[in-house]
Short mmCIF file of C-alpha atoms and ligand atoms in Angstrom, two decimals:
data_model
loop_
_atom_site.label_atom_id
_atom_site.label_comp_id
_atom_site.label_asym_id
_atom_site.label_seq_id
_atom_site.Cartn_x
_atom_site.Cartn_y
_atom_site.Cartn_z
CA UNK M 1 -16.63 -60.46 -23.68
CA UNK M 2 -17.96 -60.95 -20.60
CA UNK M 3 -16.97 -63.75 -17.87
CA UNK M 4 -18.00 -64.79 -14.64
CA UNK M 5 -16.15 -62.19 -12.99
CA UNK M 6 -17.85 -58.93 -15.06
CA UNK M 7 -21.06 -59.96 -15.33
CA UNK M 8 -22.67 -57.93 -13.14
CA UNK M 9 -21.56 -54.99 -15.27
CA UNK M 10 -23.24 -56.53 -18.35
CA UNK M 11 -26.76 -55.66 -19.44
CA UNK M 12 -27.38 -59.00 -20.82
CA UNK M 13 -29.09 -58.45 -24.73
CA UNK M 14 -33.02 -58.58 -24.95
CA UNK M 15 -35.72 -57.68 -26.91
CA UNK M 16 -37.39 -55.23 -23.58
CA UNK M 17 -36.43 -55.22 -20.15
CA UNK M 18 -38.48 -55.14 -17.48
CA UNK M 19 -37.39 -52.71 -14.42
CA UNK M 20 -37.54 -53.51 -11.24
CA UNK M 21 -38.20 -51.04 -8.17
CA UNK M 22 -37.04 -51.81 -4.59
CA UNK M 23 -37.31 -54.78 -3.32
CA UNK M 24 -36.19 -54.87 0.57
CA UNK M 25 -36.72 -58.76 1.48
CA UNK M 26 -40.24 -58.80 -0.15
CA UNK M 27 -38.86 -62.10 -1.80
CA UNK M 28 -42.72 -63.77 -2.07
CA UNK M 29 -44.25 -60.79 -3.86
CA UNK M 30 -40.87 -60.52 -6.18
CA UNK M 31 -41.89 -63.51 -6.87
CA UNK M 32 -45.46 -63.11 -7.76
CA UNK M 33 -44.39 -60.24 -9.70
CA UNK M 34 -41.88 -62.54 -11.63
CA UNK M 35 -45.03 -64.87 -12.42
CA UNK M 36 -47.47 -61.82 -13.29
CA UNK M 37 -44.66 -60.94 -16.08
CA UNK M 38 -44.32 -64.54 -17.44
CA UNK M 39 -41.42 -65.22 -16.03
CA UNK M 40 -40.87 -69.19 -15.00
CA UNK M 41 -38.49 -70.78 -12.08
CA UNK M 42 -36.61 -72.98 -14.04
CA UNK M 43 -33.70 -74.96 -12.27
CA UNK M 44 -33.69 -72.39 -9.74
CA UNK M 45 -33.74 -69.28 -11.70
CA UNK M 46 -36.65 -66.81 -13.16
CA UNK M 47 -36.75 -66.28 -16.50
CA UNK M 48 -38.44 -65.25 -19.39
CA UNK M 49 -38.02 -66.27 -23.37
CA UNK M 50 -37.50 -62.99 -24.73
CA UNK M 51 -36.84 -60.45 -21.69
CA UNK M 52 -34.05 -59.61 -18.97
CA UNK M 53 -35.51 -57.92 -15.60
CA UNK M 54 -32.92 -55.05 -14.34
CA UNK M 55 -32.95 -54.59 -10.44
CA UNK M 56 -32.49 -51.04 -9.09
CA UNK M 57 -31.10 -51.89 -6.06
CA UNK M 58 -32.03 -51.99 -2.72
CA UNK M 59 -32.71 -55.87 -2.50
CA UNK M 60 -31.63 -56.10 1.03
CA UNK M 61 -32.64 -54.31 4.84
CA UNK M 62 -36.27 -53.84 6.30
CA UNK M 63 -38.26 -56.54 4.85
CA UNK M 64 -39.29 -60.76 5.98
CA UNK M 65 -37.08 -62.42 3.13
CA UNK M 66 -33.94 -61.13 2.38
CA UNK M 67 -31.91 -64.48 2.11
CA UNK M 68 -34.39 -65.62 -0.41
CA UNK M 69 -34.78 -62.32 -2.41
CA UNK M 70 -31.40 -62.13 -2.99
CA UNK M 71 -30.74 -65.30 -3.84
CA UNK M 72 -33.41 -64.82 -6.30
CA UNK M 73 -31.58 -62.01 -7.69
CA UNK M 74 -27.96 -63.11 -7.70
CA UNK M 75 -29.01 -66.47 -9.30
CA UNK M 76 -30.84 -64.02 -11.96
CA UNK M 77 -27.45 -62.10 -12.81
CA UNK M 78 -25.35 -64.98 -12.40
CA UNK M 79 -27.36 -66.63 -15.01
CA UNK M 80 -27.73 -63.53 -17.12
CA UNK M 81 -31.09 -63.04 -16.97
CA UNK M 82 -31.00 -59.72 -15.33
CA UNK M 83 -28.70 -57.08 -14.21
CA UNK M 84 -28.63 -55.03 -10.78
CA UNK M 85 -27.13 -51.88 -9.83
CA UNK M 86 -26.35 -50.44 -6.01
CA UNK M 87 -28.60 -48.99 -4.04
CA UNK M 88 -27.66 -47.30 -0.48
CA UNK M 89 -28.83 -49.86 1.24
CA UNK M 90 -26.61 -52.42 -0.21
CA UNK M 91 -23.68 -49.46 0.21
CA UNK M 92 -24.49 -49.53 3.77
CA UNK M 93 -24.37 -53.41 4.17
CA UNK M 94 -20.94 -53.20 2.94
CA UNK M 95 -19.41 -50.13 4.50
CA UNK M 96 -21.06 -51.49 7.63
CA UNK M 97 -18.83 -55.20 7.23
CA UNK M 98 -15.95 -53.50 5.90
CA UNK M 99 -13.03 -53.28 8.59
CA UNK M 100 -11.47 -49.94 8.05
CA UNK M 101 -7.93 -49.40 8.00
CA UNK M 102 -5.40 -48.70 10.71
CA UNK M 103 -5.64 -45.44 12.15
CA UNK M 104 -9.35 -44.90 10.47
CA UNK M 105 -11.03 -43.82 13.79
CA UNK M 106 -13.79 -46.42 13.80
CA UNK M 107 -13.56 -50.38 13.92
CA UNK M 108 -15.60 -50.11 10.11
CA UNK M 109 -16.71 -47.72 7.26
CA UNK M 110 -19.55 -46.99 8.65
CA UNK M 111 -19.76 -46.49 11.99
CA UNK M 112 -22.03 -49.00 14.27
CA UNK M 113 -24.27 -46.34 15.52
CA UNK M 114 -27.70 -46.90 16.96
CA UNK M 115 -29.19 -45.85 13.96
CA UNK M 116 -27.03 -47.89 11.54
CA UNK M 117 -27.69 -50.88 13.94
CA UNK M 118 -31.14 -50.82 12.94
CA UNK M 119 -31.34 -50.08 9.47
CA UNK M 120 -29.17 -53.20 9.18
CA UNK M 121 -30.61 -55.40 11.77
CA UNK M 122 -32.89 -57.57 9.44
CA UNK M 123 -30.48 -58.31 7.38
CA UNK M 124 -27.68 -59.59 9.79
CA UNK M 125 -30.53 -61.71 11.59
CA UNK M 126 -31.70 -63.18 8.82
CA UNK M 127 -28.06 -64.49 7.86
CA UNK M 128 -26.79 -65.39 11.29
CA UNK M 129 -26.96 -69.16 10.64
CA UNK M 130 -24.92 -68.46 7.16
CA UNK M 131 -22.29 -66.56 7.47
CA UNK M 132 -20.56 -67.49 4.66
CA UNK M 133 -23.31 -67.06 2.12
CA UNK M 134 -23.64 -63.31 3.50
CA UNK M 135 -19.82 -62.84 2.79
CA UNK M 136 -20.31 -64.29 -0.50
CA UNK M 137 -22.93 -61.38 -1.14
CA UNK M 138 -20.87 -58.90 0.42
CA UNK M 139 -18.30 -59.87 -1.87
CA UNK M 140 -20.95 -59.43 -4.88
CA UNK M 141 -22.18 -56.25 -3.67
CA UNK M 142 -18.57 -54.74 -4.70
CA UNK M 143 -19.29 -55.85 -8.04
CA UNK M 144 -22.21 -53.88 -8.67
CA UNK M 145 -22.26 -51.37 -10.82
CA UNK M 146 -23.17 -47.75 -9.88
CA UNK M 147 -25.49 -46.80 -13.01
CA UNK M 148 -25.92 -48.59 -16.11
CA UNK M 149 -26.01 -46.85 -19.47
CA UNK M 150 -27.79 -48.60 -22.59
CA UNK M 151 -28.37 -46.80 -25.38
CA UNK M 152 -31.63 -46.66 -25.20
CA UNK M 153 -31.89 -46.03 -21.13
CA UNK M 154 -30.37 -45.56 -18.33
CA UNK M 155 -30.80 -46.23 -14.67
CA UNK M 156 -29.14 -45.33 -11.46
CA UNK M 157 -30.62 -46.09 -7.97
CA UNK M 158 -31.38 -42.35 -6.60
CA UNK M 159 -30.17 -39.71 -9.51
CA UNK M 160 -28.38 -39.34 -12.20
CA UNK M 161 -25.60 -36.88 -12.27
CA UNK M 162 -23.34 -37.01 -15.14
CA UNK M 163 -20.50 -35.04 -13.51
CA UNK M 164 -19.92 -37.24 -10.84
CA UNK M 165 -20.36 -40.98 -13.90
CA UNK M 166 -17.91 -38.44 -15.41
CA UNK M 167 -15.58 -38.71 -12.64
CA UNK M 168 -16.08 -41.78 -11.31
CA UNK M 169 -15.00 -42.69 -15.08
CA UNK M 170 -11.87 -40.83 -15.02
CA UNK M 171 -10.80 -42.52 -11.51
CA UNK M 172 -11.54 -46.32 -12.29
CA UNK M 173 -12.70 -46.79 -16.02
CA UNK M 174 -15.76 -48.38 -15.20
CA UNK M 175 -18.88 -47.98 -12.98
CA UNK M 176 -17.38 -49.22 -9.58
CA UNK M 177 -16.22 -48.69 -6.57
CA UNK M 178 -12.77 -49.71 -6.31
CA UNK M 179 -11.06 -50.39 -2.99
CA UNK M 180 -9.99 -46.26 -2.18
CA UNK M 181 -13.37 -44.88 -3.42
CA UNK M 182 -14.92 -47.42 -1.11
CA UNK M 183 -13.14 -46.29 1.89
CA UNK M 184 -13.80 -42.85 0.35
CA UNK M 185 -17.48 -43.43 0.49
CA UNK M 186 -18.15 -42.65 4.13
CA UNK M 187 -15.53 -39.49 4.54
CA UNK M 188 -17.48 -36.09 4.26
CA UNK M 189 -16.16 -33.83 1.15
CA UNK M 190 -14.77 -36.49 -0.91
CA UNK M 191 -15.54 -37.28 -4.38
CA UNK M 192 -16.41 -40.79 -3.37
CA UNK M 193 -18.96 -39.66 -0.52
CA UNK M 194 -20.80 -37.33 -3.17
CA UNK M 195 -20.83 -40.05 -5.69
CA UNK M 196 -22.50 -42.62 -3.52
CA UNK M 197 -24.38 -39.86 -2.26
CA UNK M 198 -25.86 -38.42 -5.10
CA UNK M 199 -25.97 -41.46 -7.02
CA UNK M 200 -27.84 -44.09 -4.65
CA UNK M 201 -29.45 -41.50 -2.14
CA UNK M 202 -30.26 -38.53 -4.03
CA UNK M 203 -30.29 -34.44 -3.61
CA UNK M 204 -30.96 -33.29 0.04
CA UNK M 205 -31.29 -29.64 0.79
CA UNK M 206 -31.40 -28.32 4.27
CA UNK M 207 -34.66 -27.06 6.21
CA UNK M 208 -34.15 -23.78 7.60
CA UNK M 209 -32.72 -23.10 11.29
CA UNK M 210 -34.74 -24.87 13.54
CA UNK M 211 -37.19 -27.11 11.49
CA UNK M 212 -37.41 -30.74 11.55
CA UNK M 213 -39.75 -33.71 10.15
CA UNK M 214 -40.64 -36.12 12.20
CA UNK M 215 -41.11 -39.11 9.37
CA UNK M 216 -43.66 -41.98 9.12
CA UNK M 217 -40.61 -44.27 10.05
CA UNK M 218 -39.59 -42.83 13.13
CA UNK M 219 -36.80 -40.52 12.11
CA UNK M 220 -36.17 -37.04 12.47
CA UNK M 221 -34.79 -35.42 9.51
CA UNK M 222 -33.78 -31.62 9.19
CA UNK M 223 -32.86 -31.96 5.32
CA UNK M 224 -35.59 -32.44 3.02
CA UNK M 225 -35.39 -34.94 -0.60
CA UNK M 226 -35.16 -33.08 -3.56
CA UNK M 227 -35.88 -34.03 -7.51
CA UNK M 228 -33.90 -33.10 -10.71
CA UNK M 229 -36.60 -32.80 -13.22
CA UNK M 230 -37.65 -29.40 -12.45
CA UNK M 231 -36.66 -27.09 -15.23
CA UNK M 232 -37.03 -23.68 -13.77
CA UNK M 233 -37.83 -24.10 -10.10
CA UNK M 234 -38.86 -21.38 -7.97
CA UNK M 235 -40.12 -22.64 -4.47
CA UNK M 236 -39.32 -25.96 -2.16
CA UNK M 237 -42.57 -26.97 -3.32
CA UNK M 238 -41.01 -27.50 -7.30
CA UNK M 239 -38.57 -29.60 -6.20
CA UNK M 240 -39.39 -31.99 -2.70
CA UNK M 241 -39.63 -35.31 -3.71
CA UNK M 242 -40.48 -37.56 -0.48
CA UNK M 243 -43.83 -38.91 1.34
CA UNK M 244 -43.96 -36.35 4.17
CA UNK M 245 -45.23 -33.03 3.22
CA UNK M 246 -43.18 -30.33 4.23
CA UNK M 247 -43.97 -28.44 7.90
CA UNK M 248 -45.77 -25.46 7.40
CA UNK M 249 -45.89 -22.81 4.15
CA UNK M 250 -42.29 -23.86 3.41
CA UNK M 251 -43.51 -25.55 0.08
CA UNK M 252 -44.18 -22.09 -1.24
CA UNK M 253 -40.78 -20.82 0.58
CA UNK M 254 -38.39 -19.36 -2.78
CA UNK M 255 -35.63 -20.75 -3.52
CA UNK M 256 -32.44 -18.62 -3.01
CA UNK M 257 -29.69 -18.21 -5.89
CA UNK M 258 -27.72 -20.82 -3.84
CA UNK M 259 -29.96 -23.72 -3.35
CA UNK M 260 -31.30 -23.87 -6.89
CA UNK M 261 -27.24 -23.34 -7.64
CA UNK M 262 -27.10 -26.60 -5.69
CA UNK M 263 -29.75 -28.33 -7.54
CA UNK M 264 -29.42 -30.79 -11.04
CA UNK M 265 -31.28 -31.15 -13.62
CA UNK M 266 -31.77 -33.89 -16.04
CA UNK M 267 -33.22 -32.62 -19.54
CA UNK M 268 -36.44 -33.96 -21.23
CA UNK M 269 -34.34 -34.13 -24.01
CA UNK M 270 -32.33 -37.23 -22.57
CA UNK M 271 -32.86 -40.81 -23.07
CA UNK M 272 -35.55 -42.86 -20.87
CA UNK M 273 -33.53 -42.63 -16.99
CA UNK M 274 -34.95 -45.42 -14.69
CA UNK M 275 -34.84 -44.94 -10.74
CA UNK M 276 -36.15 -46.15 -7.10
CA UNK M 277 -35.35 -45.17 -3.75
CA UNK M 278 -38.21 -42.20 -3.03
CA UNK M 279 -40.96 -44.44 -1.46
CA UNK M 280 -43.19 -43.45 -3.85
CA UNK M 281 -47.18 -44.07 -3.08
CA UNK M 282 -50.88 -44.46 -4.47
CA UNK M 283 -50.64 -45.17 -8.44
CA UNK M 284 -47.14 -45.70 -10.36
CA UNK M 285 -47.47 -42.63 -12.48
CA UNK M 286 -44.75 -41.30 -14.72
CA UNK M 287 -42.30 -38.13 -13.03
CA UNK M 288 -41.78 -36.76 -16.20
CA UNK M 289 -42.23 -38.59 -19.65
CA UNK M 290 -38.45 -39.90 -19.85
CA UNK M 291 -38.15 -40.16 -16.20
CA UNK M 292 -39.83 -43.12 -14.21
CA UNK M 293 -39.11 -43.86 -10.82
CA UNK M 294 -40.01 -47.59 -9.55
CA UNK M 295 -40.13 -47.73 -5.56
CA UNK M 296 -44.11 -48.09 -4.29
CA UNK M 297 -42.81 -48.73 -0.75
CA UNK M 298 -43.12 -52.57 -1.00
CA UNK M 299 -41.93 -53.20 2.28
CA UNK M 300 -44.49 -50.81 3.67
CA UNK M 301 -46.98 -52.54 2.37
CA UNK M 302 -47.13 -50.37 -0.76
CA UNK M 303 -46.66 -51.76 -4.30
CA UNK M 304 -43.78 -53.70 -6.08
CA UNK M 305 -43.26 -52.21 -9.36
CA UNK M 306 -42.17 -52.61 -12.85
CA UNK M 307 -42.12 -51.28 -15.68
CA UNK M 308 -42.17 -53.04 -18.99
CA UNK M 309 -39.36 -51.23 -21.38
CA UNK M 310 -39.62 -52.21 -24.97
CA UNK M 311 -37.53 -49.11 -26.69
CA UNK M 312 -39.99 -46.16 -26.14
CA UNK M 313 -38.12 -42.96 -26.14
CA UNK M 314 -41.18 -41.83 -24.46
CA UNK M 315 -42.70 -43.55 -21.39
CA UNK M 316 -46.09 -44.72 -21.29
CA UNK M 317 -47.48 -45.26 -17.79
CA UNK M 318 -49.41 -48.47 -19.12
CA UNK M 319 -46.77 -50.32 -18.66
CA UNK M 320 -46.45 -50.15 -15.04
CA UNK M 321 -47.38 -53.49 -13.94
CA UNK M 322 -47.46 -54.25 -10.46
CA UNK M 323 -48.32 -56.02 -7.23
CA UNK M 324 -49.60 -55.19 -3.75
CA UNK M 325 -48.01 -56.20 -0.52
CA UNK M 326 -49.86 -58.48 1.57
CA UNK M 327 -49.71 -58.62 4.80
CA UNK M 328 -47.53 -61.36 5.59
CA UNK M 329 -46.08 -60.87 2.20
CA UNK M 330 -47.33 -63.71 1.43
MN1 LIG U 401 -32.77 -46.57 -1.59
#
């Protein structure tokens, strides 16, 4: 039974489901994409006759309208018209707000650095004047679950590992965070730091000594995204999964024993898995056909995405639907 309390852990029944990708404060094209689908605002919340929508986190940071997109959203779930998992964005709001305990080292979970400053800067601007709504969402961001399992899908934010559901299983019975894995979250070789890790930001593998990327978005990153639907890889070119090319020849750079050791793999033979996070770009294709993954870069004026599940235990890429960013996201 489910009650106010556990409803964000319930995938609310439907006859198809409609999946959506990041959405980072793009609340006027969410909304357009809501209306392109048939769905109607009624008394404040989207909807649709027959379908649910199921968010794959990432709602908040980066974009114009995050106040409105998630109110959007939470109104949604509330209502049971959709679910929503975590994403690491929605990790970080909350580690970042968390006070951490006596003795911890730092004032919160995650540390106010420079660069955690800006990734949530947006965010805390856009709430200033309502401070208690944005505790109200920090308070429903602890009740989202990690993954959701259906029997006919599943979806995670960044990659699905089942060790680590496995575990996180064992330690709480359900697909949260409790209160200790929380706190775990942000301490290095912990179960909870590679379960949020894994789960809502994916597999990272390091560049060799003394290579860097310098990203489209200003950062400098010496560890490189990697997928988990290779079967056999051999190189760094069968498994980087990110916008920026790697420097050099290192995409046909092998693979040693260790680092494809270090890498997962999720089997064709496994139900339809659903994911965002990669900032994904040009023409929602499928990654494999029972793997799709649903962030066009919205908030870089890329695509908002969906796809439109009705049962297939094989994906069909027509039924992507989708809008472009405008602009003023207007
Ligand atoms: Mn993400």
């Amino acid at each position: 039974m489910s009650t106010d309390a556990d409803r964000s852990q319930v995938i609310p029944e439907a006859t198809g489901y409609d999946l959506i990708g990041d959405v980072h404060g793009c609340a006027h094209t969410l909304e357009r994409l809501l209306t392109l689908m048939d769905y109607r605002c009624i008394d404040g919340v989207w909807q649709h006759l027959e379908r649910k929508v199921i968010f794959l986190g990432d709602i908040v940071d980066r974009g114009p309208r995050i106040r409105e997109a998630l109110q959007i959203v939470y109104n949604m779930v509330q209502s049971n018209q959709a679910a929503m998992i975590m994403g690491n964005h929605e990790h970080n709001n909350l580690t970042y707000c968390t006070k951490a305990p006596e003795g911890f080292g730092s004032e919160h979970l995650r540390t106010h650095t420079e660069r955690h400053n800006r990734l949530i800067k947006e965010t805390l601007e856009q709430f200033e004047d309502y401070p208690q709504e944005w505790e109200m969402y920090l308070e429903w961001f602890k009740s989202l679950p990690l993954y959701l399992e259906h029997e006919q899908f599943r979806v995670v934010h960044a990659c699905w590992q089942h060790d680590l559901i496995e575990g996180l299983t064992q330690r709480t019975g359900t697909a949260l965070l409790d209160e200790s894995l929380l706190i775990e979250s942000v301490q290095r070789e912990t179960f909870g730091f590679s379960l949020m890790e894994k789960l809502t930001r994916g597999t990272h593998m390091n560049l060799p000594e003394g290579i860097e990327i310098h990203s489209g978005d200003g950062f400098t990153r010496r560890t490189f995204r990697t997928h988990f639907w290779a079967k056999d890889p051999e190189t760094y070119g069968d498994v980087v999964f990110q916008p920026d090319n790697l420097p050099g020849s290192l995409e046909d750079r092998a693979l040693t024993e260790l680092e494809k050791s270090q890498l997962h793999y999720y089997g064709r033979d496994e139900r339809p898995l659903f994911i965002g996070h990669y900032w994904c770009e040009g023409v929602p294709a499928l990654v494999t056909p029972n793997i799709a993954c649903l962030d066009y870069s919205a908030v870089k004026y890329g695509k908002l995405v969906s796809y439109r599940f009705s049962g297939e235990s094989q994906l069909d890429a027509n039924n992507f639907v989708w809008v472009s960013v405008e602009r003023d996201e207007s």
